[in-house]
Amino acid sequence: MRLITKFIPNLITITRIIMSFLFAYAIIDQFLYNEDKSNMLIILFSAICISDLLDGRIARKMNSVSIIGAKLDVFADLLYIILSYVTLVNVKILPLWFLGFVCLKFSEFIATSKFMKNYNKNSNNPFVFDKIGRAIAAMFFIIPGIACIYKCFETNSLTIVLNCLLYVIFFGGIYSSYLRIKSCLVCFKLNNNIDI
């Protein structure tokens, strides 16, 4: 029984991967083929968000946190984000520049995490998180849902809100990148006895 419960968080994460494909498919049906999938989009988006909140909490509560689980969670998040953003760009709901920014931000996250992990071997987590970066990642996560709601209901006020939100996220992401790169430089200088 203990062995089965250990895999529950990873099963939730794998379910999120499947739901990500269904979400992208529903976006295409809704906005390319004009089939009414608004309820399915809302349900899938909600389930994806809830599963992202639950898998890590359950893993910590059941004491089944693992490096594989952490990597699977980040992979599932990235897959959902990239798949939904590519789909939303293709149906002309989100701008291409924002997808490029998301890809660059994720690449920077992986690179700076790896760099900082080389200087801090104490943590079991393969990734290094920062508060602003977490907030930006959370925004990356909810933008597809907001964009779908905006497009389903075609309200002008949501267009302004969505565009403002994209720019706030962009500038917050730039600031997070600055802080992460600065942390990498501090780690490098401290470990190589270079004056700061």
CSV table of C-alpha atoms in Angstrom, one decimal:
chain,number,residue,atom,x,y,z
A,1,MET,CA,0.0,0.0,0.0
A,2,ARG,CA,2.9,2.4,0.9
A,3,LEU,CA,4.3,1.8,-2.6
A,4,ILE,CA,1.1,2.7,-4.3
A,5,THR,CA,0.5,5.9,-2.2
A,6,LYS,CA,4.1,7.0,-3.1
A,7,PHE,CA,3.1,7.3,-6.7
A,8,ILE,CA,-0.1,9.3,-6.2
A,9,PRO,CA,1.6,12.7,-6.7
A,10,ASN,CA,3.2,11.5,-9.9
A,11,LEU,CA,-0.1,10.1,-11.2
A,12,ILE,CA,-1.7,13.5,-10.6
A,13,THR,CA,1.2,15.1,-12.5
A,14,ILE,CA,0.8,12.6,-15.4
A,15,THR,CA,-2.9,13.3,-15.5
A,16,ARG,CA,-2.1,17.0,-15.9
A,17,ILE,CA,0.0,16.1,-18.9
A,18,ILE,CA,-2.9,14.4,-20.5
A,19,MET,CA,-5.3,17.3,-19.6
A,20,SER,CA,-2.8,19.7,-21.3
A,21,PHE,CA,-3.3,17.9,-24.6
A,22,LEU,CA,-7.0,17.9,-24.1
A,23,PHE,CA,-6.9,21.6,-23.3
A,24,ALA,CA,-5.0,22.4,-26.5
A,25,TYR,CA,-7.4,20.3,-28.5
A,26,ALA,CA,-10.4,22.2,-26.9
A,27,ILE,CA,-8.8,25.5,-27.8
A,28,ILE,CA,-8.5,24.5,-31.4
A,29,ASP,CA,-12.1,23.3,-31.5
A,30,GLN,CA,-13.4,26.4,-29.8
A,31,PHE,CA,-11.5,29.1,-31.7
A,32,LEU,CA,-10.6,27.5,-35.0
A,33,TYR,CA,-13.6,25.3,-35.7
A,34,ASN,CA,-16.1,27.4,-33.8
A,35,GLU,CA,-17.4,24.5,-31.7
A,36,ASP,CA,-18.7,25.5,-28.3
A,37,LYS,CA,-16.1,24.1,-25.9
A,38,SER,CA,-16.2,27.0,-23.4
A,39,ASN,CA,-17.3,24.7,-20.6
A,40,MET,CA,-14.7,22.1,-21.4
A,41,LEU,CA,-12.0,24.8,-21.5
A,42,ILE,CA,-13.1,26.1,-18.1
A,43,ILE,CA,-13.2,22.6,-16.5
A,44,LEU,CA,-9.9,21.5,-18.0
A,45,PHE,CA,-8.2,24.8,-17.0
A,46,SER,CA,-9.5,24.5,-13.5
A,47,ALA,CA,-8.5,20.8,-13.2
A,48,ILE,CA,-5.0,21.6,-14.5
A,49,CYS,CA,-4.5,24.4,-11.9
A,50,ILE,CA,-5.9,22.2,-9.1
A,51,SER,CA,-3.7,19.3,-10.1
A,52,ASP,CA,-0.6,21.6,-10.1
A,53,LEU,CA,-1.5,22.8,-6.6
A,54,LEU,CA,-2.2,19.3,-5.3
A,55,ASP,CA,0.6,17.1,-6.5
A,56,GLY,CA,3.4,18.9,-4.6
A,57,ARG,CA,1.4,19.3,-1.5
A,58,ILE,CA,0.4,15.6,-1.5
A,59,ALA,CA,4.0,14.6,-2.1
A,60,ARG,CA,5.2,16.6,0.9
A,61,LYS,CA,2.4,15.4,3.1
A,62,MET,CA,2.9,11.8,2.2
A,63,ASN,CA,6.7,12.2,2.5
A,64,SER,CA,7.1,11.0,-1.1
A,65,VAL,CA,9.0,14.0,-2.5
A,66,SER,CA,11.6,12.9,-5.1
A,67,ILE,CA,13.9,14.4,-7.7
A,68,ILE,CA,12.0,12.5,-10.4
A,69,GLY,CA,8.7,13.9,-9.1
A,70,ALA,CA,10.1,17.4,-9.1
A,71,LYS,CA,11.4,17.1,-12.6
A,72,LEU,CA,8.1,15.5,-13.8
A,73,ASP,CA,6.2,18.4,-12.2
A,74,VAL,CA,8.3,21.0,-14.0
A,75,PHE,CA,8.0,19.1,-17.2
A,76,ALA,CA,4.2,18.9,-16.9
A,77,ASP,CA,4.1,22.7,-16.2
A,78,LEU,CA,6.3,23.5,-19.1
A,79,LEU,CA,4.4,21.2,-21.4
A,80,TYR,CA,1.1,22.7,-20.4
A,81,ILE,CA,2.4,26.3,-20.8
A,82,ILE,CA,4.2,25.7,-24.2
A,83,LEU,CA,1.4,23.6,-25.6
A,84,SER,CA,-1.3,26.1,-24.7
A,85,TYR,CA,0.7,29.1,-25.7
A,86,VAL,CA,1.6,27.7,-29.1
A,87,THR,CA,-2.0,26.8,-29.6
A,88,LEU,CA,-3.2,30.3,-28.5
A,89,VAL,CA,-0.6,32.0,-30.7
A,90,ASN,CA,-1.8,29.8,-33.7
A,91,VAL,CA,-5.4,30.8,-33.2
A,92,LYS,CA,-4.2,34.5,-32.9
A,93,ILE,CA,-5.3,35.0,-29.3
A,94,LEU,CA,-1.8,35.6,-27.8
A,95,PRO,CA,1.1,37.4,-29.4
A,96,LEU,CA,4.1,35.5,-30.7
A,97,TRP,CA,6.6,37.7,-28.7
A,98,PHE,CA,5.1,36.5,-25.4
A,99,LEU,CA,5.6,32.8,-26.3
A,100,GLY,CA,9.3,33.7,-27.1
A,101,PHE,CA,9.6,35.5,-23.8
A,102,VAL,CA,8.2,32.4,-22.0
A,103,CYS,CA,10.7,30.1,-23.7
A,104,LEU,CA,13.6,32.4,-22.9
A,105,LYS,CA,12.5,32.8,-19.3
A,106,PHE,CA,12.2,29.0,-18.8
A,107,SER,CA,15.6,28.5,-20.4
A,108,GLU,CA,17.1,31.1,-18.1
A,109,PHE,CA,15.4,29.3,-15.1
A,110,ILE,CA,17.0,26.0,-16.0
A,111,ALA,CA,20.4,27.5,-16.7
A,112,THR,CA,20.5,29.6,-13.5
A,113,SER,CA,19.2,26.8,-11.4
A,114,LYS,CA,21.9,24.4,-12.7
A,115,PHE,CA,24.5,27.1,-12.1
A,116,MET,CA,23.4,27.8,-8.6
A,117,LYS,CA,23.0,24.1,-7.8
A,118,ASN,CA,26.7,23.6,-8.7
A,119,TYR,CA,27.5,26.0,-5.8
A,120,ASN,CA,24.9,24.7,-3.3
A,121,LYS,CA,24.9,20.9,-3.0
A,122,ASN,CA,22.8,20.9,0.2
A,123,SER,CA,19.4,21.0,-1.5
A,124,ASN,CA,17.8,17.9,-2.9
A,125,ASN,CA,15.6,20.0,-5.3
A,126,PRO,CA,17.1,20.1,-8.8
A,127,PHE,CA,15.7,23.7,-9.3
A,128,VAL,CA,16.3,27.0,-7.5
A,129,PHE,CA,13.2,29.1,-7.1
A,130,ASP,CA,12.9,32.8,-6.3
A,131,LYS,CA,9.7,34.6,-5.1
A,132,ILE,CA,9.3,36.9,-8.1
A,133,GLY,CA,10.1,34.0,-10.5
A,134,ARG,CA,7.4,31.9,-8.8
A,135,ALA,CA,4.9,34.7,-9.2
A,136,ILE,CA,5.8,35.1,-12.8
A,137,ALA,CA,5.5,31.3,-13.4
A,138,ALA,CA,2.1,31.3,-11.7
A,139,MET,CA,1.1,34.1,-14.1
A,140,PHE,CA,2.4,32.1,-17.1
A,141,PHE,CA,0.2,29.3,-15.8
A,142,ILE,CA,-3.0,31.2,-15.6
A,143,ILE,CA,-2.6,33.3,-18.8
A,144,PRO,CA,-4.1,30.6,-21.1
A,145,GLY,CA,-7.2,30.4,-18.9
A,146,ILE,CA,-7.6,34.2,-18.9
A,147,ALA,CA,-7.0,34.4,-22.6
A,148,CYS,CA,-9.6,31.7,-23.3
A,149,ILE,CA,-12.2,33.4,-21.1
A,150,TYR,CA,-11.5,36.7,-22.8
A,151,LYS,CA,-11.9,35.2,-26.3
A,152,CYS,CA,-15.0,33.2,-25.3
A,153,PHE,CA,-16.8,36.2,-24.0
A,154,GLU,CA,-15.2,38.8,-26.3
A,155,THR,CA,-15.3,41.6,-23.8
A,156,ASN,CA,-13.2,44.8,-24.5
A,157,SER,CA,-12.3,45.4,-20.9
A,158,LEU,CA,-10.7,41.9,-20.7
A,159,THR,CA,-8.6,42.8,-23.9
A,160,ILE,CA,-7.1,45.7,-22.0
A,161,VAL,CA,-6.6,43.7,-18.9
A,162,LEU,CA,-5.0,40.8,-20.8
A,163,ASN,CA,-2.6,43.1,-22.6
A,164,CYS,CA,-1.7,45.0,-19.4
A,165,LEU,CA,-1.1,41.7,-17.7
A,166,LEU,CA,1.2,40.4,-20.5
A,167,TYR,CA,3.4,43.6,-20.1
A,168,VAL,CA,3.4,43.4,-16.3
A,169,ILE,CA,4.5,39.8,-16.5
A,170,PHE,CA,7.1,40.7,-19.1
A,171,PHE,CA,8.7,43.4,-16.9
A,172,GLY,CA,8.4,41.2,-13.7
A,173,GLY,CA,10.1,38.4,-15.6
A,174,ILE,CA,12.9,40.7,-16.7
A,175,TYR,CA,13.4,41.8,-13.0
A,176,SER,CA,13.3,38.1,-11.9
A,177,SER,CA,16.0,37.3,-14.5
A,178,TYR,CA,18.1,40.2,-13.3
A,179,LEU,CA,17.9,38.9,-9.7
A,180,ARG,CA,18.7,35.3,-10.7
A,181,ILE,CA,21.7,36.3,-12.8
A,182,LYS,CA,22.9,38.6,-10.0
A,183,SER,CA,22.7,35.6,-7.6
A,184,CYS,CA,24.7,33.5,-10.0
A,185,LEU,CA,27.4,36.2,-10.1
A,186,VAL,CA,27.5,36.4,-6.3
A,187,CYS,CA,27.8,32.6,-6.1
A,188,PHE,CA,30.6,32.6,-8.6
A,189,LYS,CA,32.5,35.4,-6.9
A,190,LEU,CA,32.1,33.9,-3.4
A,191,ASN,CA,33.2,30.4,-4.5
A,192,ASN,CA,36.2,31.8,-6.4
A,193,ASN,CA,37.2,34.3,-3.7
A,194,ILE,CA,36.6,37.3,-5.9
A,195,ASP,CA,35.9,40.6,-4.2
A,196,ILE,CA,32.2,41.6,-4.5
